Amino acid sequence: MSRQSTIVTSLLLIASFVASCLVLQRVEASYPSSSLEDVLFISSPQFLKRASLGYSGLLADIYWMRVVQYFGAKHLRNSMQYKALAPLLDITTTLDPHLIVAYEWGSTFLQQPPPSGAGDDEAAVALVRKGIENNPNNWHLYMTLGFIQYQGMHDYLAAAKTFEEGSHVPHAHPALKVMAAKMLTDAGSLDTARFMWQSIYDQSTDKDIRRNAQLHLACLLVDQEVPELESLVDRFRAKFGRNPTSWRELISAGALRGVPLDPTGQPYVLGADGKVTVSDPKKLPFIHQGKPA
């Protein structure tokens, strides 16, 4: 292809992309009160792919932006329903079966419990299995699927099998083999969860997935620290016959070196009943310990 033809083709692609975005905006603007469930426009991914006239990759990018837009809008409203999420992701990944970020990040949207996500483990698993079928040599997808089976479904045997299968993919990270072993031994422990999220943080190149892993690691730290702090309160009560009224009493008693801070940098809250909570649970949405009553 000559340089002139390349330039013309590129300009046509850019023009098509801009036109598609403008059309999409105009259609959405014409339905200001409608939810995205009402404006899926064409629900058949196969028809859309045929109608894309060879530009299915470009259309997939547009639909992926719609997925992010839809999820973001729902998430901001603390929605408990994400009805259009799975169909949008199905359309996106049918248009471009090799759009890995849609499988990895989309399954996270689907798996996390409301209001952080759709809380649909089965849809998340189906999406990643579709990704593996279309991209059998991508070991990241095996890790994603294994993590959903472990964290969301607590199906340790299925997770072990997935990690083991992923470990045989060419150039797979050695951590997959370790995870398979951990699922069969100490699955469900904080150490295992921490190991898995740390592995995802270290190995992912997607900034959003890394940020999500970092948030989970912070929440796991809270789950570890809160019982430890409450244990100090228990020992203080056993010694003095009452609960401490402040962290400073525990510091004066030699149980602490300073006021304990949660991973967001805010002091933990010590209740009159001896319970320890975080000051802003919205910043730590995945904690199991330290939630205010």
JSON list of C-alpha atoms in Angstrom, two decimals, residues 131-257:
[
{"chain": "A", "resi": 131, "resn": "GLY", "atom": "CA", "xyz": [-12.00, -15.03, 26.66]},
{"chain": "A", "resi": 132, "resn": "ILE", "atom": "CA", "xyz": [-10.00, -18.21, 27.23]},
{"chain": "A", "resi": 133, "resn": "GLU", "atom": "CA", "xyz": [-11.74, -19.94, 24.33]},
{"chain": "A", "resi": 134, "resn": "ASN", "atom": "CA", "xyz": [-10.81, -17.06, 22.03]},
{"chain": "A", "resi": 135, "resn": "ASN", "atom": "CA", "xyz": [-7.35, -16.49, 23.53]},
{"chain": "A", "resi": 136, "resn": "PRO", "atom": "CA", "xyz": [-6.14, -19.88, 24.79]},
{"chain": "A", "resi": 137, "resn": "ASN", "atom": "CA", "xyz": [-2.53, -18.72, 25.20]},
{"chain": "A", "resi": 138, "resn": "ASN", "atom": "CA", "xyz": [-3.28, -15.78, 27.50]},
{"chain": "A", "resi": 139, "resn": "TRP", "atom": "CA", "xyz": [-2.43, -16.95, 31.03]},
{"chain": "A", "resi": 140, "resn": "HIS", "atom": "CA", "xyz": [-3.78, -13.72, 32.57]},
{"chain": "A", "resi": 141, "resn": "LEU", "atom": "CA", "xyz": [-7.30, -14.90, 31.78]},
{"chain": "A", "resi": 142, "resn": "TYR", "atom": "CA", "xyz": [-6.75, -18.16, 33.67]},
{"chain": "A", "resi": 143, "resn": "MET", "atom": "CA", "xyz": [-5.61, -16.11, 36.63]},
{"chain": "A", "resi": 144, "resn": "THR", "atom": "CA", "xyz": [-8.71, -13.92, 36.39]},
{"chain": "A", "resi": 145, "resn": "LEU", "atom": "CA", "xyz": [-11.03, -16.94, 36.19]},
{"chain": "A", "resi": 146, "resn": "GLY", "atom": "CA", "xyz": [-9.30, -18.72, 39.07]},
{"chain": "A", "resi": 147, "resn": "PHE", "atom": "CA", "xyz": [-9.57, -15.64, 41.21]},
{"chain": "A", "resi": 148, "resn": "ILE", "atom": "CA", "xyz": [-13.32, -15.30, 40.55]},
{"chain": "A", "resi": 149, "resn": "GLN", "atom": "CA", "xyz": [-13.82, -18.96, 41.47]},
{"chain": "A", "resi": 150, "resn": "TYR", "atom": "CA", "xyz": [-11.78, -18.46, 44.64]},
{"chain": "A", "resi": 151, "resn": "GLN", "atom": "CA", "xyz": [-12.85, -15.02, 45.83]},
{"chain": "A", "resi": 152, "resn": "GLY", "atom": "CA", "xyz": [-16.40, -14.82, 44.53]},
{"chain": "A", "resi": 153, "resn": "MET", "atom": "CA", "xyz": [-17.60, -18.42, 44.51]},
{"chain": "A", "resi": 154, "resn": "HIS", "atom": "CA", "xyz": [-15.32, -19.96, 47.16]},
{"chain": "A", "resi": 155, "resn": "ASP", "atom": "CA", "xyz": [-14.98, -22.97, 44.86]},
{"chain": "A", "resi": 156, "resn": "TYR", "atom": "CA", "xyz": [-11.41, -23.83, 45.77]},
{"chain": "A", "resi": 157, "resn": "LEU", "atom": "CA", "xyz": [-11.23, -27.06, 43.76]},
{"chain": "A", "resi": 158, "resn": "ALA", "atom": "CA", "xyz": [-12.42, -25.31, 40.58]},
{"chain": "A", "resi": 159, "resn": "ALA", "atom": "CA", "xyz": [-9.93, -22.48, 41.20]},
{"chain": "A", "resi": 160, "resn": "ALA", "atom": "CA", "xyz": [-7.11, -24.99, 41.72]},
{"chain": "A", "resi": 161, "resn": "LYS", "atom": "CA", "xyz": [-8.00, -26.70, 38.43]},
{"chain": "A", "resi": 162, "resn": "THR", "atom": "CA", "xyz": [-8.07, -23.37, 36.58]},
{"chain": "A", "resi": 163, "resn": "PHE", "atom": "CA", "xyz": [-4.72, -22.22, 37.98]},
{"chain": "A", "resi": 164, "resn": "GLU", "atom": "CA", "xyz": [-3.21, -25.62, 37.14]},
{"chain": "A", "resi": 165, "resn": "GLU", "atom": "CA", "xyz": [-4.51, -25.41, 33.54]},
{"chain": "A", "resi": 166, "resn": "GLY", "atom": "CA", "xyz": [-3.20, -21.85, 33.24]},
{"chain": "A", "resi": 167, "resn": "SER", "atom": "CA", "xyz": [0.24, -22.89, 34.48]},
{"chain": "A", "resi": 168, "resn": "HIS", "atom": "CA", "xyz": [0.64, -25.03, 31.33]},
{"chain": "A", "resi": 169, "resn": "VAL", "atom": "CA", "xyz": [0.07, -22.09, 28.97]},
{"chain": "A", "resi": 170, "resn": "PRO", "atom": "CA", "xyz": [3.33, -21.09, 27.22]},
{"chain": "A", "resi": 171, "resn": "HIS", "atom": "CA", "xyz": [5.21, -18.40, 29.18]},
{"chain": "A", "resi": 172, "resn": "ALA", "atom": "CA", "xyz": [2.72, -18.59, 32.08]},
{"chain": "A", "resi": 173, "resn": "HIS", "atom": "CA", "xyz": [3.84, -16.93, 35.30]},
{"chain": "A", "resi": 174, "resn": "PRO", "atom": "CA", "xyz": [5.15, -19.44, 37.89]},
{"chain": "A", "resi": 175, "resn": "ALA", "atom": "CA", "xyz": [2.69, -17.99, 40.43]},
{"chain": "A", "resi": 176, "resn": "LEU", "atom": "CA", "xyz": [-0.12, -19.94, 38.75]},
{"chain": "A", "resi": 177, "resn": "LYS", "atom": "CA", "xyz": [1.44, -23.21, 39.84]},
{"chain": "A", "resi": 178, "resn": "VAL", "atom": "CA", "xyz": [1.84, -21.85, 43.39]},
{"chain": "A", "resi": 179, "resn": "MET", "atom": "CA", "xyz": [-1.77, -20.66, 43.46]},
{"chain": "A", "resi": 180, "resn": "ALA", "atom": "CA", "xyz": [-3.00, -24.09, 42.37]},
{"chain": "A", "resi": 181, "resn": "ALA", "atom": "CA", "xyz": [-1.17, -25.61, 45.32]},
{"chain": "A", "resi": 182, "resn": "LYS", "atom": "CA", "xyz": [-2.46, -22.96, 47.74]},
{"chain": "A", "resi": 183, "resn": "MET", "atom": "CA", "xyz": [-6.06, -23.58, 46.68]},
{"chain": "A", "resi": 184, "resn": "LEU", "atom": "CA", "xyz": [-5.64, -27.20, 47.71]},
{"chain": "A", "resi": 185, "resn": "THR", "atom": "CA", "xyz": [-4.05, -26.42, 51.06]},
{"chain": "A", "resi": 186, "resn": "ASP", "atom": "CA", "xyz": [-4.80, -23.12, 52.80]},
{"chain": "A", "resi": 187, "resn": "ALA", "atom": "CA", "xyz": [-7.50, -21.60, 50.56]},
{"chain": "A", "resi": 188, "resn": "GLY", "atom": "CA", "xyz": [-9.65, -19.03, 52.30]},
{"chain": "A", "resi": 189, "resn": "SER", "atom": "CA", "xyz": [-6.88, -17.64, 54.50]},
{"chain": "A", "resi": 190, "resn": "LEU", "atom": "CA", "xyz": [-5.93, -13.96, 54.52]},
{"chain": "A", "resi": 191, "resn": "ASP", "atom": "CA", "xyz": [-2.40, -14.91, 53.49]},
{"chain": "A", "resi": 192, "resn": "THR", "atom": "CA", "xyz": [-3.69, -16.69, 50.38]},
{"chain": "A", "resi": 193, "resn": "ALA", "atom": "CA", "xyz": [-5.93, -13.78, 49.42]},
{"chain": "A", "resi": 194, "resn": "ARG", "atom": "CA", "xyz": [-3.06, -11.34, 49.97]},
{"chain": "A", "resi": 195, "resn": "PHE", "atom": "CA", "xyz": [-0.73, -13.48, 47.86]},
{"chain": "A", "resi": 196, "resn": "MET", "atom": "CA", "xyz": [-3.22, -13.58, 45.00]},
{"chain": "A", "resi": 197, "resn": "TRP", "atom": "CA", "xyz": [-4.01, -9.86, 44.97]},
{"chain": "A", "resi": 198, "resn": "GLN", "atom": "CA", "xyz": [-0.30, -9.03, 45.24]},
{"chain": "A", "resi": 199, "resn": "SER", "atom": "CA", "xyz": [0.38, -11.32, 42.26]},
{"chain": "A", "resi": 200, "resn": "ILE", "atom": "CA", "xyz": [-2.30, -9.56, 40.22]},
{"chain": "A", "resi": 201, "resn": "TYR", "atom": "CA", "xyz": [-0.90, -6.16, 41.22]},
{"chain": "A", "resi": 202, "resn": "ASP", "atom": "CA", "xyz": [2.64, -7.17, 40.29]},
{"chain": "A", "resi": 203, "resn": "GLN", "atom": "CA", "xyz": [1.76, -8.86, 37.00]},
{"chain": "A", "resi": 204, "resn": "SER", "atom": "CA", "xyz": [-0.98, -6.72, 35.48]},
{"chain": "A", "resi": 205, "resn": "THR", "atom": "CA", "xyz": [-0.09, -3.93, 33.11]},
{"chain": "A", "resi": 206, "resn": "ASP", "atom": "CA", "xyz": [-3.57, -2.37, 33.28]},
{"chain": "A", "resi": 207, "resn": "LYS", "atom": "CA", "xyz": [-3.60, 0.61, 35.65]},
{"chain": "A", "resi": 208, "resn": "ASP", "atom": "CA", "xyz": [-7.25, 0.07, 36.64]},
{"chain": "A", "resi": 209, "resn": "ILE", "atom": "CA", "xyz": [-6.70, -3.59, 37.49]},
{"chain": "A", "resi": 210, "resn": "ARG", "atom": "CA", "xyz": [-3.60, -2.65, 39.50]},
{"chain": "A", "resi": 211, "resn": "ARG", "atom": "CA", "xyz": [-5.58, 0.04, 41.35]},
{"chain": "A", "resi": 212, "resn": "ASN", "atom": "CA", "xyz": [-8.32, -2.48, 42.10]},
{"chain": "A", "resi": 213, "resn": "ALA", "atom": "CA", "xyz": [-5.77, -4.98, 43.41]},
{"chain": "A", "resi": 214, "resn": "GLN", "atom": "CA", "xyz": [-4.18, -2.28, 45.54]},
{"chain": "A", "resi": 215, "resn": "LEU", "atom": "CA", "xyz": [-7.57, -1.45, 47.07]},
{"chain": "A", "resi": 216, "resn": "HIS", "atom": "CA", "xyz": [-8.21, -5.11, 47.89]},
{"chain": "A", "resi": 217, "resn": "LEU", "atom": "CA", "xyz": [-4.78, -5.35, 49.51]},
{"chain": "A", "resi": 218, "resn": "ALA", "atom": "CA", "xyz": [-5.65, -2.32, 51.66]},
{"chain": "A", "resi": 219, "resn": "CYS", "atom": "CA", "xyz": [-8.94, -3.92, 52.70]},
{"chain": "A", "resi": 220, "resn": "LEU", "atom": "CA", "xyz": [-7.19, -7.18, 53.57]},
{"chain": "A", "resi": 221, "resn": "LEU", "atom": "CA", "xyz": [-4.83, -5.18, 55.80]},
{"chain": "A", "resi": 222, "resn": "VAL", "atom": "CA", "xyz": [-7.87, -3.79, 57.65]},
{"chain": "A", "resi": 223, "resn": "ASP", "atom": "CA", "xyz": [-9.26, -7.33, 58.04]},
{"chain": "A", "resi": 224, "resn": "GLN", "atom": "CA", "xyz": [-5.97, -8.29, 59.67]},
{"chain": "A", "resi": 225, "resn": "GLU", "atom": "CA", "xyz": [-5.45, -5.20, 61.84]},
{"chain": "A", "resi": 226, "resn": "VAL", "atom": "CA", "xyz": [-8.93, -4.80, 63.33]},
{"chain": "A", "resi": 227, "resn": "PRO", "atom": "CA", "xyz": [-8.95, -8.18, 65.16]},
{"chain": "A", "resi": 228, "resn": "GLU", "atom": "CA", "xyz": [-5.40, -7.48, 66.39]},
{"chain": "A", "resi": 229, "resn": "LEU", "atom": "CA", "xyz": [-6.46, -4.09, 67.81]},
{"chain": "A", "resi": 230, "resn": "GLU", "atom": "CA", "xyz": [-9.59, -5.57, 69.40]},
{"chain": "A", "resi": 231, "resn": "SER", "atom": "CA", "xyz": [-7.39, -8.21, 70.98]},
{"chain": "A", "resi": 232, "resn": "LEU", "atom": "CA", "xyz": [-5.36, -5.42, 72.63]},
{"chain": "A", "resi": 233, "resn": "VAL", "atom": "CA", "xyz": [-8.61, -3.92, 73.92]},
{"chain": "A", "resi": 234, "resn": "ASP", "atom": "CA", "xyz": [-9.59, -7.32, 75.35]},
{"chain": "A", "resi": 235, "resn": "ARG", "atom": "CA", "xyz": [-6.29, -7.58, 77.23]},
{"chain": "A", "resi": 236, "resn": "PHE", "atom": "CA", "xyz": [-6.72, -4.03, 78.57]},
{"chain": "A", "resi": 237, "resn": "ARG", "atom": "CA", "xyz": [-10.24, -4.90, 79.79]},
{"chain": "A", "resi": 238, "resn": "ALA", "atom": "CA", "xyz": [-8.99, -8.06, 81.46]},
{"chain": "A", "resi": 239, "resn": "LYS", "atom": "CA", "xyz": [-6.30, -6.09, 83.28]},
{"chain": "A", "resi": 240, "resn": "PHE", "atom": "CA", "xyz": [-8.23, -2.93, 84.27]},
{"chain": "A", "resi": 241, "resn": "GLY", "atom": "CA", "xyz": [-11.81, -4.18, 84.37]},
{"chain": "A", "resi": 242, "resn": "ARG", "atom": "CA", "xyz": [-13.08, -1.72, 81.77]},
{"chain": "A", "resi": 243, "resn": "ASN", "atom": "CA", "xyz": [-12.65, -0.75, 78.14]},
{"chain": "A", "resi": 244, "resn": "PRO", "atom": "CA", "xyz": [-10.09, 1.92, 77.25]},
{"chain": "A", "resi": 245, "resn": "THR", "atom": "CA", "xyz": [-11.71, 5.26, 76.47]},
{"chain": "A", "resi": 246, "resn": "SER", "atom": "CA", "xyz": [-9.11, 6.26, 73.88]},
{"chain": "A", "resi": 247, "resn": "TRP", "atom": "CA", "xyz": [-6.09, 4.98, 72.01]},
{"chain": "A", "resi": 248, "resn": "ARG", "atom": "CA", "xyz": [-3.92, 7.09, 74.32]},
{"chain": "A", "resi": 249, "resn": "GLU", "atom": "CA", "xyz": [-4.85, 4.85, 77.24]},
{"chain": "A", "resi": 250, "resn": "LEU", "atom": "CA", "xyz": [-3.56, 1.86, 75.31]},
{"chain": "A", "resi": 251, "resn": "ILE", "atom": "CA", "xyz": [-0.45, 3.83, 74.41]},
{"chain": "A", "resi": 252, "resn": "SER", "atom": "CA", "xyz": [0.11, 4.79, 78.07]},
{"chain": "A", "resi": 253, "resn": "ALA", "atom": "CA", "xyz": [-0.37, 1.13, 79.03]},
{"chain": "A", "resi": 254, "resn": "GLY", "atom": "CA", "xyz": [2.42, 0.18, 76.62]},
{"chain": "A", "resi": 255, "resn": "ALA", "atom": "CA", "xyz": [0.11, -1.78, 74.30]},
{"chain": "A", "resi": 256, "resn": "LEU", "atom": "CA", "xyz": [0.58, 0.61, 71.36]},
{"chain": "A", "resi": 257, "resn": "ARG", "atom": "CA", "xyz": [3.33, 2.92, 70.14]}
]
